[in-house]
Coordinates of C-alpha atoms in Angstrom, one line a residue:
M11 CA 0.0 0.0 0.0
P12 CA 2.7 2.6 0.9
R13 CA 4.4 1.9 -2.4
F14 CA 1.4 3.3 -4.3
G15 CA 1.8 6.6 -2.6
S16 CA 4.9 7.1 -4.8
I17 CA 2.7 7.5 -7.9
Y18 CA 2.8 11.2 -7.4
S19 CA 6.5 11.4 -7.3
T20 CA 6.6 9.3 -10.4
I21 CA 4.2 11.4 -12.4
G22 CA 5.8 14.7 -11.4
I23 CA 3.1 16.2 -9.3
A24 CA 4.6 14.7 -6.2
L25 CA 3.4 15.6 -2.7
P26 CA 6.9 15.4 -1.2
V27 CA 8.5 17.5 -4.0
Q28 CA 6.0 19.9 -5.2
R29 CA 4.4 21.1 -2.0
R30 CA 7.5 23.3 -1.6
Y31 CA 6.9 25.0 -4.8
F32 CA 3.2 26.1 -4.6
Y33 CA 4.4 29.7 -3.9
Y34 CA 5.0 29.8 -7.7
T35 CA 1.3 29.5 -8.2
K36 CA 0.5 33.1 -7.6
V37 CA 3.1 34.2 -10.1
T38 CA 1.9 31.7 -12.8
M39 CA -1.7 32.7 -12.3
S40 CA -0.8 36.4 -13.0
Y41 CA 1.2 35.4 -16.0
D42 CA -1.6 33.3 -17.4
A43 CA -4.1 36.2 -16.9
N44 CA -1.8 38.5 -19.0
S45 CA -1.4 35.8 -21.6
A46 CA -5.2 35.3 -21.8
Y47 CA -5.6 39.0 -22.5
S48 CA -3.0 39.2 -25.2
A49 CA -4.1 35.9 -26.7
N50 CA -7.8 36.5 -26.9
N51 CA -8.3 40.3 -26.9
A52 CA -5.3 41.7 -28.7
Y53 CA -6.7 40.7 -32.1
P54 CA -10.5 40.5 -32.7
A55 CA -11.8 37.5 -34.5
G56 CA -12.6 38.0 -38.1
P57 CA -12.2 36.6 -41.6
G58 CA -8.9 34.9 -42.1
A59 CA -8.2 34.6 -38.4
A60 CA -6.1 31.6 -37.5
G61 CA -8.1 28.5 -36.6
S62 CA -7.7 26.0 -33.8
G63 CA -4.1 24.7 -33.6
A64 CA -2.8 27.6 -35.8
M65 CA -0.6 30.5 -34.6
G66 CA -2.6 33.7 -34.2
P67 CA -1.8 37.0 -35.8
G68 CA 1.7 38.2 -34.9
G69 CA 2.6 34.9 -33.3
Q70 CA 0.2 35.4 -30.5
I71 CA -0.7 32.5 -28.2
R72 CA -4.2 31.3 -28.9
G73 CA -6.2 30.4 -25.8
A74 CA -9.8 29.3 -25.1
A75 CA -12.3 32.2 -25.0
S76 CA -14.6 30.2 -22.8
P77 CA -14.0 27.6 -20.1
E78 CA -16.2 25.3 -22.0
D79 CA -13.8 25.3 -25.0
L80 CA -11.7 22.2 -24.4
S81 CA -9.8 22.5 -27.7
L82 CA -7.5 25.2 -26.4
P83 CA -5.8 26.0 -23.1
L84 CA -7.6 28.3 -20.7
Y85 CA -5.2 31.0 -19.6
G86 CA -6.0 32.6 -16.2
A87 CA -8.2 29.7 -15.2
S88 CA -9.8 29.7 -11.8
F89 CA -9.5 26.8 -9.4
G90 CA -13.0 25.4 -10.2
Q91 CA -12.5 25.8 -14.0
A92 CA -9.2 24.0 -13.9
I93 CA -10.6 21.0 -12.0
K94 CA -13.6 20.7 -14.3
R95 CA -11.4 20.8 -17.3
F96 CA -9.0 18.3 -15.7
F97 CA -11.7 15.6 -15.5
K98 CA -13.4 16.5 -18.8
K99 CA -10.1 16.0 -20.5
Y100 CA -9.5 12.8 -18.5
A101 CA -7.3 10.9 -21.0
K102 CA -6.6 13.6 -23.6
F103 CA -2.8 13.8 -24.3
S104 CA -3.1 16.1 -27.3
G105 CA -3.4 19.8 -27.1
R106 CA -2.1 22.1 -24.4
A107 CA -2.7 23.1 -20.7
S108 CA -1.9 26.5 -19.3
R109 CA 0.2 27.0 -16.2
S110 CA -2.9 28.0 -14.2
E111 CA -4.7 24.9 -15.2
Y112 CA -1.8 22.7 -14.2
W113 CA -0.9 24.3 -10.9
W114 CA -4.5 24.5 -9.7
V115 CA -4.8 20.8 -10.4
A116 CA -1.5 20.2 -8.5
L117 CA -3.0 22.0 -5.5
F118 CA -6.2 20.0 -5.8
L119 CA -4.3 16.7 -5.9
F120 CA -2.3 17.8 -2.9
L121 CA -5.5 18.6 -0.9
I122 CA -7.4 15.4 -1.7
Q123 CA -4.4 13.3 -0.7
L124 CA -3.7 15.3 2.5
I125 CA -6.2 13.7 4.8
P126 CA -5.5 10.1 3.8
S127 CA -1.8 10.8 4.1
V128 CA -2.2 12.2 7.6
L129 CA -4.3 9.2 8.6
Y130 CA -1.8 6.8 7.2
S131 CA 1.1 8.6 8.8
I132 CA -0.6 8.8 12.2
G133 CA -1.3 5.0 12.1
L134 CA 2.3 4.2 11.2
G135 CA 3.6 6.5 13.9
M136 CA 1.4 4.8 16.5
T137 CA 2.5 1.4 15.3
A138 CA 6.2 2.4 15.4
G139 CA 5.7 3.9 18.9
T140 CA 4.2 0.6 20.1
A141 CA 7.1 -1.4 18.6
S142 CA 9.6 0.9 20.1
M143 CA 8.1 0.6 23.6
A144 CA 8.0 -3.1 23.3
A145 CA 11.6 -3.3 22.4
A146 CA 12.6 -1.1 25.3
D147 CA 10.5 -2.9 27.8
P148 CA 10.2 -6.7 27.5
Y149 CA 7.4 -6.7 30.1
A150 CA 5.4 -4.3 27.9
S151 CA 6.0 -6.6 24.9
Q152 CA 4.3 -9.4 26.8
M153 CA 1.3 -7.2 27.6
S154 CA 0.9 -6.0 24.0
A155 CA 0.9 -8.5 21.2
G156 CA 1.0 -5.8 18.5
P157 CA -0.3 -2.4 17.4
S158 CA -3.6 -1.1 18.8
G159 CA -6.8 -1.5 16.8
G160 CA -7.0 2.3 16.3
A161 CA -3.5 2.4 14.8
L162 CA -4.2 -0.4 12.5
A163 CA -7.5 1.1 11.4
L164 CA -5.9 4.5 10.6
T165 CA -3.2 2.8 8.6
V166 CA -5.6 0.7 6.6
I167 CA -8.2 3.4 6.0
G168 CA -5.5 5.9 5.0
G169 CA -3.8 3.4 2.7
I170 CA -7.0 2.4 1.0
L171 CA -8.0 6.0 0.4
M172 CA -4.6 6.8 -1.0
F173 CA -4.8 3.8 -3.3
I174 CA -8.3 4.6 -4.6
I175 CA -7.5 8.3 -5.2
G176 CA -4.3 7.4 -6.9
V177 CA -5.9 5.0 -9.3
A178 CA -8.7 7.5 -10.1
V179 CA -6.3 10.3 -11.0
V180 CA -3.2 8.7 -12.4
V181 CA -4.3 8.9 -16.1
P182 CA -5.6 12.5 -16.1
T183 CA -2.6 13.6 -14.1
L184 CA -0.2 12.1 -16.7
A185 CA -2.4 13.7 -19.4
I186 CA -2.2 17.2 -18.0
I187 CA 1.5 16.9 -17.5
W188 CA 1.7 16.0 -21.2
R189 CA -0.4 19.0 -22.2
R190 CA 1.5 21.4 -20.0
L191 CA 4.8 20.3 -21.7
H192 CA 3.1 20.9 -25.1
D193 CA 2.2 24.4 -23.9
A194 CA 5.8 25.1 -23.3
N195 CA 6.6 23.8 -26.8
L196 CA 8.1 20.5 -25.4
A197 CA 7.1 17.0 -26.6
G198 CA 5.2 14.9 -24.1
P199 CA 7.9 12.3 -23.8
F200 CA 10.0 14.8 -21.9
F201 CA 8.0 13.5 -19.0
F202 CA 10.2 10.5 -18.9
L203 CA 13.1 12.6 -17.7
N204 CA 11.3 12.2 -14.4
F205 CA 12.8 8.8 -14.1
I206 CA 16.4 10.0 -13.9
P207 CA 17.4 9.0 -10.4
G208 CA 17.8 11.8 -7.9
V209 CA 17.1 14.8 -10.2
G210 CA 14.3 13.6 -12.4
G211 CA 11.5 15.1 -10.4
I212 CA 13.2 18.4 -10.1
I213 CA 13.8 18.5 -13.9
L214 CA 10.2 17.8 -14.6
L215 CA 9.1 20.4 -12.1
V216 CA 11.2 23.1 -13.8
L217 CA 9.8 22.1 -17.2
T218 CA 6.2 22.5 -16.0
L219 CA 7.1 26.0 -14.7
L220 CA 8.2 27.2 -18.2
P221 CA 6.0 29.9 -19.8
S222 CA 3.6 29.3 -22.6
K223 CA 5.1 29.6 -26.1
P224 CA 3.3 30.3 -29.4
E225 CA 5.2 27.4 -31.0
G226 CA 3.5 25.0 -28.7
Q227 CA 0.3 25.4 -30.8
R228 CA 1.7 22.8 -33.1
F229 CA 0.4 20.2 -30.6
D230 CA -3.2 21.3 -31.0
V231 CA -5.6 19.0 -32.7

């Protein structure tokens, strides 16, 4: 069960790694809001305007004009909009995802794993404490055959919840990483840099922080 918790470090939106970098979110939200203005308002739509997947006039980045438009990234997305789009594009690896979409989802994944992780950690801590006391006091080890029922329950419940959540979000999480890389004009397989021992997670984190580039529109379908 604890092994499955490493899914998030494997797919780059890792709880242990990325929780330290959420202070970037405010900066990226502001950047995306500016991108949304320049992408959607700088040039009014009209005859001859670039279509979906094409570069807009003057090399502008094309973004979705409405949260319901799933064919283009939504720059300046709110938390709710980002989560809805995350699930609506559950297994879509083509196209792009803005930084605001990506980092709101990262925050969402952190929050939904927080309670199960706390329960699991408390259960393990109680179990370890019981084992330590038993080792230090042979008499206590005779009185207690193992961890308390409460500790075992917390560990099992926390582990099961982590497993269920992990299975439910592993595909859309990988998909949004793929689309975020596209938005930075990087091919999706750059994700596999994550598997470089020691530094892979940091490399992928840096790549997901890169700004949107007009050239990334080549990945639109």
